[in-house]
């Protein structure tokens, strides 16, 4: 389907004629005629046939220019966006302890944040139709990505997050409170929070207990994930010392209480399989219905008339040079 964004631009089509027709002052300006230059098309406009041709080029140039300014475009077939989905906010811990290399991933031990990024990347890709948001927290919590269906942006923002970006401590209460604030702006929503942390609340302006009360009042379902390796792993580094964290800093009681009191579940993620369990659980949730949204792919066409206008302008500029004849004096060319 063909469409122009600003059809009122075509009202300017007769503008050159009106300016020439009603500009009497310009028509009455006396001109100086030099007989020896009468045949020079670069300096005179007395050749009526040539003037008409030039005028036609000028008119075509103006028409093409108006067509370009009207912003023509081609609209493709309507594409319907998913009208059902879930609103899921991801809260990821970036505290200093997330650099502990006690998570087994693809046959080797990696730090906790690396494993979380790898698994959540796949999780985000499977959320087609859902809206995702991203909260990062450590000393405090901040919204990295608001709820959106642009899953690639959420995945990119998560991949670019770094340990220590917002401090070294763990503000679980602030992360939960910020989620409550963001969900309070969404009336029709599942209001799901997936909170991933490897420690206990050690910072922030809001305690987890206070944030939990707010979450319950807003009807937010919280799924908590404790990210920490099993202390039973036998992996020794220099001088025979065990290099793996036992996960003793993980406040599993707090995370379990938050999940149970909000209707969610607590998961202990010791490896990839433990973290992936949340996939199936979220898939069982009833998706919310939203208004059907459609969009039509648009292809800009303004550059076609613009290129024609530039081509005509070029012709009008170089044409006099091909018709140029040297003036003559007494029958001889000078």
Coordinates of C-alpha atoms in Angstrom, one line a residue, residues 9-253:
X9 CA 3.2 19.6 0.7
X10 CA 1.5 19.3 -2.7
X11 CA -0.3 22.6 -2.0
X12 CA 3.1 24.2 -2.8
X13 CA 3.1 22.9 -6.4
X14 CA 1.7 26.1 -8.0
X15 CA 4.0 28.3 -5.9
X16 CA 6.6 29.0 -8.7
X17 CA 3.8 30.1 -11.1
X18 CA 2.2 32.3 -8.5
X19 CA 5.5 34.0 -7.7
X20 CA 6.1 34.7 -11.4
X21 CA 2.5 35.7 -12.0
X22 CA 2.0 38.2 -9.2
X23 CA 5.5 39.5 -8.7
X24 CA 5.0 42.6 -10.8
X25 CA 7.9 44.4 -9.3
X26 CA 10.3 41.8 -10.8
X27 CA 8.5 42.1 -14.2
X28 CA 9.1 45.9 -14.3
X29 CA 12.8 45.8 -13.6
X30 CA 14.6 47.3 -16.7
X31 CA 17.2 45.1 -18.4
X32 CA 20.3 46.0 -20.2
X33 CA 20.6 44.5 -23.7
X34 CA 24.0 44.0 -25.3
X35 CA 23.6 43.0 -29.0
X36 CA 26.9 41.2 -29.1
X37 CA 25.8 38.8 -26.3
X38 CA 22.3 38.1 -27.8
X39 CA 23.3 34.6 -28.9
X40 CA 25.0 33.6 -25.6
X41 CA 22.6 31.2 -23.9
X42 CA 24.6 31.6 -20.7
X43 CA 23.7 35.3 -20.4
X44 CA 20.4 35.8 -22.2
X45 CA 17.0 34.3 -22.1
X46 CA 15.5 35.6 -25.3
X47 CA 15.5 32.3 -27.1
X48 CA 11.8 31.3 -26.4
X49 CA 12.1 27.7 -27.3
X50 CA 15.1 27.2 -25.1
X51 CA 13.5 29.1 -22.3
X52 CA 10.5 26.8 -22.5
X53 CA 12.7 23.7 -22.3
X54 CA 14.5 25.1 -19.3
X55 CA 11.2 26.1 -17.7
X56 CA 9.9 22.5 -18.2
X57 CA 13.0 21.1 -16.5
X58 CA 12.5 23.6 -13.7
X59 CA 8.9 22.5 -13.3
X60 CA 9.8 18.8 -13.3
X61 CA 12.5 19.6 -10.7
X62 CA 10.0 21.3 -8.4
X63 CA 7.4 18.5 -8.8
X64 CA 10.0 15.9 -7.8
X65 CA 11.2 18.0 -4.9
X66 CA 7.6 18.2 -3.6
X67 CA 7.1 14.5 -4.0
X68 CA 10.3 13.9 -2.0
X69 CA 9.2 16.3 0.7
X70 CA 5.9 14.6 1.1
X71 CA 7.8 11.5 2.4
X72 CA 6.2 8.7 0.2
X73 CA 6.5 5.2 1.6
X74 CA 5.3 1.7 0.9
X75 CA 3.5 -0.1 3.7
X76 CA 3.8 -3.9 3.8
X77 CA 1.2 -6.3 5.0
X78 CA 0.0 -5.9 8.7
X79 CA 1.9 -8.1 11.2
X80 CA 0.2 -8.9 14.5
X81 CA 2.3 -8.8 17.7
X82 CA 1.7 -11.4 20.4
X83 CA -1.3 -10.3 22.5
X84 CA -0.6 -12.7 25.3
X85 CA 2.4 -12.9 27.6
X86 CA 3.9 -12.5 31.0
X87 CA 5.6 -9.5 32.6
X88 CA 8.8 -10.8 34.1
X89 CA 11.4 -8.7 35.9
X90 CA 14.9 -10.1 36.3
X91 CA 16.9 -8.9 39.3
X92 CA 20.6 -10.0 39.0
X93 CA 23.1 -9.7 41.8
X94 CA 26.4 -7.9 40.9
X95 CA 28.1 -8.1 44.3
X96 CA 31.7 -9.0 44.7
X97 CA 31.0 -12.6 45.7
X98 CA 29.6 -13.3 42.3
X99 CA 33.1 -13.6 41.0
X100 CA 33.6 -16.9 43.0
X101 CA 34.5 -19.6 40.5
X102 CA 32.5 -22.5 42.0
X103 CA 29.9 -23.1 39.2
X104 CA 30.4 -26.0 36.8
X105 CA 29.6 -25.0 33.2
X106 CA 30.4 -27.0 30.1
X107 CA 33.0 -29.1 31.8
X108 CA 34.9 -26.3 33.7
X109 CA 34.4 -24.1 36.7
X110 CA 33.4 -20.5 36.0
X111 CA 32.4 -17.6 38.2
X112 CA 28.8 -17.3 39.3
X113 CA 27.9 -14.3 37.1
X114 CA 29.3 -16.0 34.0
X115 CA 27.1 -19.0 34.6
X116 CA 24.1 -16.8 35.3
X117 CA 24.6 -14.8 32.0
X118 CA 25.0 -18.0 30.0
X119 CA 21.8 -19.6 31.3
X120 CA 19.7 -16.4 31.3
X121 CA 20.7 -15.7 27.7
X122 CA 18.9 -18.9 26.7
X123 CA 16.1 -18.2 29.1
X124 CA 15.5 -14.7 27.6
X125 CA 15.4 -16.1 24.1
X126 CA 12.6 -18.5 25.1
X127 CA 10.4 -15.7 26.4
X128 CA 8.8 -14.9 23.1
X129 CA 5.5 -13.0 23.7
X130 CA 6.6 -12.0 27.3
X131 CA 7.8 -8.6 28.4
X132 CA 11.1 -8.6 30.3
X133 CA 12.8 -6.1 32.4
X134 CA 16.3 -6.1 34.0
X135 CA 17.3 -4.8 37.5
X136 CA 21.0 -4.9 38.6
X137 CA 21.8 -4.6 42.2
X138 CA 24.7 -4.6 44.7
X139 CA 25.2 -1.6 47.1
X140 CA 21.9 -0.4 45.7
X141 CA 19.5 -1.4 42.9
X142 CA 18.9 0.4 39.6
X143 CA 16.7 -0.3 36.6
X144 CA 18.8 -1.3 33.6
X145 CA 16.0 -2.1 31.2
X146 CA 12.3 -1.4 31.7
X147 CA 9.7 -4.0 30.8
X148 CA 9.9 -4.5 27.0
X149 CA 9.3 -7.1 24.3
X150 CA 12.7 -6.2 22.8
X151 CA 14.4 -9.3 24.2
X152 CA 17.6 -8.7 22.3
X153 CA 18.1 -5.4 24.2
X154 CA 17.5 -7.1 27.6
X155 CA 20.0 -9.9 26.7
X156 CA 22.6 -7.3 25.6
X157 CA 22.3 -5.2 28.7
X158 CA 22.7 -8.4 30.8
X159 CA 25.8 -9.4 28.8
X160 CA 27.4 -6.0 29.4
X161 CA 26.9 -6.0 33.1
X162 CA 30.0 -6.3 35.2
X163 CA 30.8 -7.2 38.8
X164 CA 31.3 -4.1 40.9
X165 CA 29.3 -1.9 38.6
X166 CA 27.1 -0.7 41.5
X167 CA 29.3 -1.7 44.4
X168 CA 30.4 -4.8 46.2
X169 CA 27.6 -5.4 48.8
X170 CA 24.2 -7.0 48.4
X171 CA 21.0 -4.9 48.6
X172 CA 18.2 -7.6 48.2
X173 CA 15.6 -5.3 49.8
X174 CA 16.3 -2.5 47.3
X175 CA 16.0 -4.8 44.4
X176 CA 12.7 -6.1 45.6
X177 CA 11.5 -2.6 46.4
X178 CA 12.4 -1.3 43.0
X179 CA 10.5 -4.2 41.4
X180 CA 7.4 -3.3 43.4
X181 CA 7.7 0.3 42.2
X182 CA 8.0 -0.7 38.5
X183 CA 5.1 -3.2 38.7
X184 CA 2.9 -0.7 40.4
X185 CA 2.7 1.2 37.1
X186 CA 1.4 -1.8 35.3
X187 CA -2.3 -2.5 36.0
X188 CA -2.8 -5.7 34.0
X189 CA 0.3 -7.7 34.6
X190 CA 1.4 -11.1 36.0
X191 CA 3.9 -9.3 38.1
X192 CA 6.6 -11.9 38.3
X193 CA 10.1 -11.2 39.7
X194 CA 13.0 -13.6 39.3
X195 CA 15.6 -12.6 41.9
X196 CA 19.1 -14.2 41.5
X197 CA 21.6 -13.7 44.3
X198 CA 24.5 -15.5 46.0
X199 CA 24.5 -13.8 49.4
X200 CA 22.5 -12.2 52.1
X201 CA 21.2 -8.6 52.5
X202 CA 24.2 -6.4 53.6
X203 CA 23.3 -3.0 52.2
X204 CA 20.5 -0.8 50.8
X205 CA 17.9 1.6 52.1
X206 CA 15.1 -0.9 52.4
X207 CA 15.2 -4.1 54.4
X208 CA 14.0 -7.3 52.8
X209 CA 11.2 -7.6 55.3
X210 CA 9.8 -4.2 54.4
X211 CA 10.2 -4.8 50.7
X212 CA 8.4 -8.2 51.2
X213 CA 5.4 -6.5 52.7
X214 CA 5.2 -4.1 49.7
X215 CA 5.5 -7.0 47.3
X216 CA 2.7 -8.9 49.0
X217 CA 0.4 -5.9 48.9
X218 CA 1.1 -5.4 45.1
X219 CA 0.5 -9.1 44.4
X220 CA 4.0 -9.7 43.0
X221 CA 5.0 -13.3 42.8
X222 CA 8.7 -13.7 43.5
X223 CA 10.9 -16.6 42.4
X224 CA 14.2 -16.5 44.2
X225 CA 17.3 -18.3 43.0
X226 CA 20.3 -18.9 45.3
X227 CA 23.4 -19.0 43.1
X228 CA 26.2 -20.8 44.9
X229 CA 28.3 -24.0 44.3
X230 CA 28.3 -27.0 46.6
X231 CA 31.0 -27.0 49.2
X232 CA 31.4 -30.7 48.7
X233 CA 33.3 -30.2 45.4
X234 CA 36.9 -31.3 45.5
X235 CA 38.9 -28.8 43.6
X236 CA 42.3 -27.7 45.0
X237 CA 44.5 -24.9 44.0
X238 CA 47.9 -23.7 45.1
X239 CA 49.3 -25.3 48.3
X240 CA 46.3 -27.8 48.2
X241 CA 43.8 -25.2 49.4
X242 CA 40.2 -25.6 48.3
X243 CA 39.4 -22.8 45.9
X244 CA 35.6 -23.3 45.9
X245 CA 33.2 -21.3 48.0
X246 CA 30.9 -23.4 50.2
X247 CA 28.1 -21.0 49.7
X248 CA 27.8 -20.4 53.4
X249 CA 27.1 -16.7 52.8
X250 CA 23.8 -17.6 51.0
X251 CA 20.8 -16.7 53.1
X252 CA 18.5 -19.5 52.0
X253 CA 16.0 -18.9 54.8

